[in-house]
Amino acid sequence: MKEMLPVCAPLRFCMLRQKEIINIRTCRTLGCVSDLEIDPQNGCILSLIVPGAGKLCWFLGREYEFVIPWKCIVRTGTDIILVDVDEENVRRKCE
């Protein structure tokens, strides 16, 4: 018999933006969600986008961002989202 996934309450993007992303591999805070990648075919969320550290005291933009696949989310709480990712593999250079 296939295991049933628990029914989750719907999340709005504004609620996701307020949650802090924590990597359970390193116990490090990656930041807060700034954007989403969405599949245009079916409307499903593909990944969360979290801005990386800024250049020169945050004045000159960012060097990279974290693109965290939706499947890497371990658990969502009231104020945090736990993810299990290799930070080097999900880091993407900003354009």
Short mmCIF file of N, CA and C in Angstrom, two decimals:
data_model
loop_
_atom_site.label_atom_id
_atom_site.label_comp_id
_atom_site.label_asym_id
_atom_site.label_seq_id
_atom_site.Cartn_x
_atom_site.Cartn_y
_atom_site.Cartn_z
N MET A 1 0.84 -1.19 0.00
CA MET A 1 0.00 0.00 0.00
C MET A 1 0.88 1.24 0.00
N LYS A 2 0.53 2.21 -0.82
CA LYS A 2 1.29 3.44 -0.94
C LYS A 2 1.04 4.34 0.27
N GLU A 3 2.14 4.92 0.80
CA GLU A 3 2.03 5.79 1.97
C GLU A 3 1.40 7.12 1.56
N MET A 4 0.44 7.57 2.32
CA MET A 4 -0.24 8.83 2.03
C MET A 4 0.55 9.99 2.63
N LEU A 5 0.67 11.06 1.86
CA LEU A 5 1.31 12.26 2.37
C LEU A 5 0.30 13.07 3.17
N PRO A 6 0.75 13.73 4.24
CA PRO A 6 -0.20 14.53 5.02
C PRO A 6 -0.71 15.72 4.22
N VAL A 7 -1.94 16.06 4.44
CA VAL A 7 -2.54 17.21 3.78
C VAL A 7 -2.02 18.47 4.45
N CYS A 8 -1.48 19.37 3.67
CA CYS A 8 -0.91 20.60 4.21
C CYS A 8 -1.83 21.77 3.91
N ALA A 9 -1.80 22.73 4.78
CA ALA A 9 -2.56 23.95 4.55
C ALA A 9 -1.91 24.71 3.41
N PRO A 10 -2.69 25.38 2.57
CA PRO A 10 -2.10 26.13 1.47
C PRO A 10 -1.20 27.25 1.99
N LEU A 11 -0.11 27.50 1.26
CA LEU A 11 0.82 28.56 1.62
C LEU A 11 0.76 29.65 0.56
N ARG A 12 0.74 30.86 1.00
CA ARG A 12 0.83 32.00 0.09
C ARG A 12 2.28 32.42 -0.01
N PHE A 13 2.63 33.05 -1.13
CA PHE A 13 4.01 33.49 -1.32
C PHE A 13 4.44 34.46 -0.22
N CYS A 14 3.56 35.33 0.20
CA CYS A 14 3.92 36.28 1.26
C CYS A 14 4.26 35.55 2.56
N MET A 15 3.64 34.38 2.79
CA MET A 15 3.97 33.59 3.98
C MET A 15 5.32 32.90 3.81
N LEU A 16 5.63 32.44 2.59
CA LEU A 16 6.93 31.83 2.32
C LEU A 16 8.06 32.83 2.51
N ARG A 17 7.84 34.07 2.08
CA ARG A 17 8.89 35.10 2.17
C ARG A 17 9.29 35.39 3.60
N GLN A 18 8.41 35.16 4.54
CA GLN A 18 8.70 35.46 5.94
C GLN A 18 9.44 34.34 6.64
N LYS A 19 9.59 33.20 5.99
CA LYS A 19 10.22 32.04 6.62
C LYS A 19 11.71 32.01 6.32
N GLU A 20 12.49 31.65 7.33
CA GLU A 20 13.93 31.55 7.19
C GLU A 20 14.29 30.13 6.72
N ILE A 21 15.21 30.04 5.78
CA ILE A 21 15.64 28.76 5.24
C ILE A 21 16.87 28.30 6.02
N ILE A 22 16.81 27.08 6.57
CA ILE A 22 17.93 26.52 7.33
C ILE A 22 18.32 25.19 6.69
N ASN A 23 19.62 25.06 6.39
CA ASN A 23 20.15 23.83 5.82
C ASN A 23 20.48 22.86 6.96
N ILE A 24 19.86 21.68 6.95
CA ILE A 24 20.08 20.74 8.06
C ILE A 24 21.44 20.05 7.96
N ARG A 25 22.09 20.10 6.81
CA ARG A 25 23.43 19.50 6.68
C ARG A 25 24.48 20.31 7.41
N THR A 26 24.34 21.63 7.35
CA THR A 26 25.35 22.51 7.95
C THR A 26 24.83 23.29 9.14
N CYS A 27 23.53 23.20 9.40
CA CYS A 27 22.87 23.99 10.46
C CYS A 27 23.09 25.47 10.24
N ARG A 28 23.17 25.88 8.99
CA ARG A 28 23.42 27.26 8.62
C ARG A 28 22.17 27.89 8.04
N THR A 29 21.94 29.15 8.38
CA THR A 29 20.83 29.90 7.82
C THR A 29 21.24 30.40 6.44
N LEU A 30 20.42 30.12 5.44
CA LEU A 30 20.71 30.56 4.08
C LEU A 30 20.06 31.90 3.78
N GLY A 31 19.03 32.25 4.51
CA GLY A 31 18.32 33.50 4.29
C GLY A 31 16.84 33.25 4.16
N CYS A 32 16.14 34.20 3.58
CA CYS A 32 14.69 34.09 3.39
C CYS A 32 14.38 34.00 1.90
N VAL A 33 13.27 33.40 1.59
CA VAL A 33 12.85 33.22 0.20
C VAL A 33 12.61 34.59 -0.44
N SER A 34 13.18 34.78 -1.64
CA SER A 34 12.95 36.04 -2.35
C SER A 34 12.13 35.84 -3.62
N ASP A 35 12.16 34.60 -4.16
CA ASP A 35 11.45 34.35 -5.41
C ASP A 35 11.19 32.85 -5.54
N LEU A 36 10.41 32.49 -6.54
CA LEU A 36 10.09 31.10 -6.82
C LEU A 36 10.32 30.81 -8.28
N GLU A 37 10.69 29.57 -8.61
CA GLU A 37 10.68 29.10 -9.99
C GLU A 37 9.45 28.21 -10.13
N ILE A 38 8.62 28.54 -11.10
CA ILE A 38 7.35 27.83 -11.28
C ILE A 38 7.32 27.21 -12.68
N ASP A 39 6.83 25.98 -12.76
CA ASP A 39 6.67 25.29 -14.03
C ASP A 39 5.47 25.91 -14.75
N PRO A 40 5.67 26.52 -15.92
CA PRO A 40 4.56 27.17 -16.62
C PRO A 40 3.52 26.18 -17.15
N GLN A 41 3.89 24.94 -17.32
CA GLN A 41 2.96 23.94 -17.85
C GLN A 41 1.87 23.57 -16.84
N ASN A 42 2.27 23.36 -15.59
CA ASN A 42 1.30 22.89 -14.60
C ASN A 42 1.15 23.80 -13.38
N GLY A 43 1.98 24.84 -13.28
CA GLY A 43 1.86 25.79 -12.17
C GLY A 43 2.48 25.32 -10.87
N CYS A 44 3.21 24.20 -10.89
CA CYS A 44 3.86 23.68 -9.67
C CYS A 44 5.15 24.44 -9.38
N ILE A 45 5.45 24.59 -8.11
CA ILE A 45 6.69 25.24 -7.70
C ILE A 45 7.84 24.26 -7.92
N LEU A 46 8.86 24.70 -8.65
CA LEU A 46 10.03 23.88 -8.90
C LEU A 46 11.11 24.11 -7.86
N SER A 47 11.32 25.37 -7.48
CA SER A 47 12.37 25.67 -6.52
C SER A 47 12.14 27.01 -5.83
N LEU A 48 12.79 27.14 -4.67
CA LEU A 48 12.81 28.39 -3.92
C LEU A 48 14.10 29.11 -4.24
N ILE A 49 14.05 30.42 -4.36
CA ILE A 49 15.25 31.20 -4.63
C ILE A 49 15.54 32.07 -3.41
N VAL A 50 16.77 31.91 -2.90
CA VAL A 50 17.20 32.64 -1.71
C VAL A 50 18.44 33.44 -2.08
N PRO A 51 18.44 34.75 -1.86
CA PRO A 51 19.62 35.56 -2.21
C PRO A 51 20.82 35.19 -1.35
N GLY A 52 22.00 35.19 -1.98
CA GLY A 52 23.24 34.93 -1.26
C GLY A 52 23.79 36.20 -0.65
N ALA A 53 25.01 36.11 -0.17
CA ALA A 53 25.67 37.27 0.43
C ALA A 53 25.89 38.35 -0.61
N GLY A 54 25.89 39.60 -0.16
CA GLY A 54 26.07 40.72 -1.07
C GLY A 54 27.52 41.07 -1.30
N LYS A 55 27.76 41.79 -2.38
CA LYS A 55 29.10 42.30 -2.68
C LYS A 55 29.31 43.59 -1.89
N LEU A 56 30.47 43.81 -1.42
CA LEU A 56 30.90 45.06 -0.78
C LEU A 56 29.78 45.71 0.06
N CYS A 57 29.51 45.14 1.17
CA CYS A 57 28.54 45.68 2.13
C CYS A 57 27.13 45.79 1.54
N TRP A 58 26.74 44.88 0.66
CA TRP A 58 25.41 44.80 0.07
C TRP A 58 25.08 45.93 -0.90
N PHE A 59 26.02 46.84 -1.20
CA PHE A 59 25.71 47.98 -2.05
C PHE A 59 25.73 47.66 -3.54
N LEU A 60 26.53 46.70 -3.94
CA LEU A 60 26.72 46.44 -5.36
C LEU A 60 26.02 45.18 -5.85
N GLY A 61 24.95 44.79 -5.20
CA GLY A 61 24.21 43.61 -5.61
C GLY A 61 24.75 42.34 -4.98
N ARG A 62 24.43 41.22 -5.60
CA ARG A 62 24.82 39.92 -5.07
C ARG A 62 25.65 39.15 -6.08
N GLU A 63 26.55 38.32 -5.58
CA GLU A 63 27.36 37.47 -6.46
C GLU A 63 26.62 36.20 -6.84
N TYR A 64 25.85 35.66 -5.91
CA TYR A 64 25.18 34.38 -6.15
C TYR A 64 23.86 34.33 -5.40
N GLU A 65 23.08 33.32 -5.75
CA GLU A 65 21.84 33.03 -5.05
C GLU A 65 21.72 31.51 -4.92
N PHE A 66 20.92 31.07 -3.98
CA PHE A 66 20.67 29.65 -3.80
C PHE A 66 19.35 29.30 -4.48
N VAL A 67 19.38 28.30 -5.35
CA VAL A 67 18.17 27.81 -6.02
C VAL A 67 17.91 26.42 -5.43
N ILE A 68 16.96 26.35 -4.52
CA ILE A 68 16.71 25.13 -3.74
C ILE A 68 15.53 24.38 -4.34
N PRO A 69 15.77 23.18 -4.89
CA PRO A 69 14.67 22.39 -5.46
C PRO A 69 13.59 22.09 -4.41
N TRP A 70 12.35 22.10 -4.85
CA TRP A 70 11.21 21.85 -3.95
C TRP A 70 11.34 20.50 -3.25
N LYS A 71 11.91 19.50 -3.95
CA LYS A 71 12.04 18.16 -3.38
C LYS A 71 13.04 18.11 -2.22
N CYS A 72 13.86 19.15 -2.04
CA CYS A 72 14.86 19.18 -0.97
C CYS A 72 14.30 19.75 0.34
N ILE A 73 13.05 20.18 0.32
CA ILE A 73 12.43 20.68 1.55
C ILE A 73 12.11 19.49 2.44
N VAL A 74 12.62 19.55 3.67
CA VAL A 74 12.40 18.47 4.63
C VAL A 74 11.14 18.73 5.45
N ARG A 75 11.00 19.96 5.92
CA ARG A 75 9.86 20.30 6.77
C ARG A 75 9.66 21.80 6.77
N THR A 76 8.41 22.21 6.85
CA THR A 76 8.09 23.64 6.99
C THR A 76 7.47 23.85 8.36
N GLY A 77 7.89 24.91 9.00
CA GLY A 77 7.34 25.27 10.30
C GLY A 77 6.66 26.62 10.22
N THR A 78 6.30 27.15 11.37
CA THR A 78 5.62 28.45 11.39
C THR A 78 6.53 29.59 10.98
N ASP A 79 7.84 29.46 11.25
CA ASP A 79 8.74 30.55 10.91
C ASP A 79 10.02 30.09 10.20
N ILE A 80 10.20 28.78 9.97
CA ILE A 80 11.38 28.29 9.27
C ILE A 80 11.00 27.22 8.25
N ILE A 81 11.91 27.03 7.30
CA ILE A 81 11.81 25.92 6.34
C ILE A 81 13.14 25.18 6.43
N LEU A 82 13.08 23.89 6.74
CA LEU A 82 14.28 23.08 6.81
C LEU A 82 14.51 22.42 5.45
N VAL A 83 15.75 22.54 4.95
CA VAL A 83 16.10 21.94 3.67
C VAL A 83 17.35 21.07 3.85
N ASP A 84 17.50 20.10 2.96
CA ASP A 84 18.67 19.23 2.96
C ASP A 84 19.34 19.36 1.60
N VAL A 85 20.35 20.24 1.52
CA VAL A 85 21.01 20.52 0.25
C VAL A 85 22.52 20.62 0.43
N ASP A 86 23.23 20.35 -0.66
CA ASP A 86 24.66 20.64 -0.75
C ASP A 86 24.74 22.07 -1.28
N GLU A 87 25.19 22.99 -0.47
CA GLU A 87 25.14 24.42 -0.82
C GLU A 87 25.90 24.75 -2.10
N GLU A 88 26.98 24.03 -2.36
CA GLU A 88 27.74 24.28 -3.59
C GLU A 88 26.94 23.88 -4.84
N ASN A 89 26.12 22.85 -4.72
CA ASN A 89 25.34 22.39 -5.87
C ASN A 89 24.13 23.27 -6.17
N VAL A 90 23.62 23.98 -5.18
CA VAL A 90 22.43 24.82 -5.40
C VAL A 90 22.79 26.30 -5.56
N ARG A 91 24.07 26.61 -5.51
CA ARG A 91 24.51 28.01 -5.66
C ARG A 91 24.56 28.34 -7.15
N ARG A 92 23.94 29.47 -7.51
CA ARG A 92 23.92 29.92 -8.91
C ARG A 92 24.39 31.36 -8.98
N LYS A 93 25.25 31.64 -9.93
CA LYS A 93 25.78 33.00 -10.10
C LYS A 93 24.69 33.93 -10.57
N CYS A 94 24.60 35.10 -9.96
CA CYS A 94 23.62 36.11 -10.37
C CYS A 94 24.09 36.78 -11.65
N GLU A 95 23.11 37.12 -12.46
CA GLU A 95 23.44 37.78 -13.73
C GLU A 95 23.22 39.26 -13.64
#
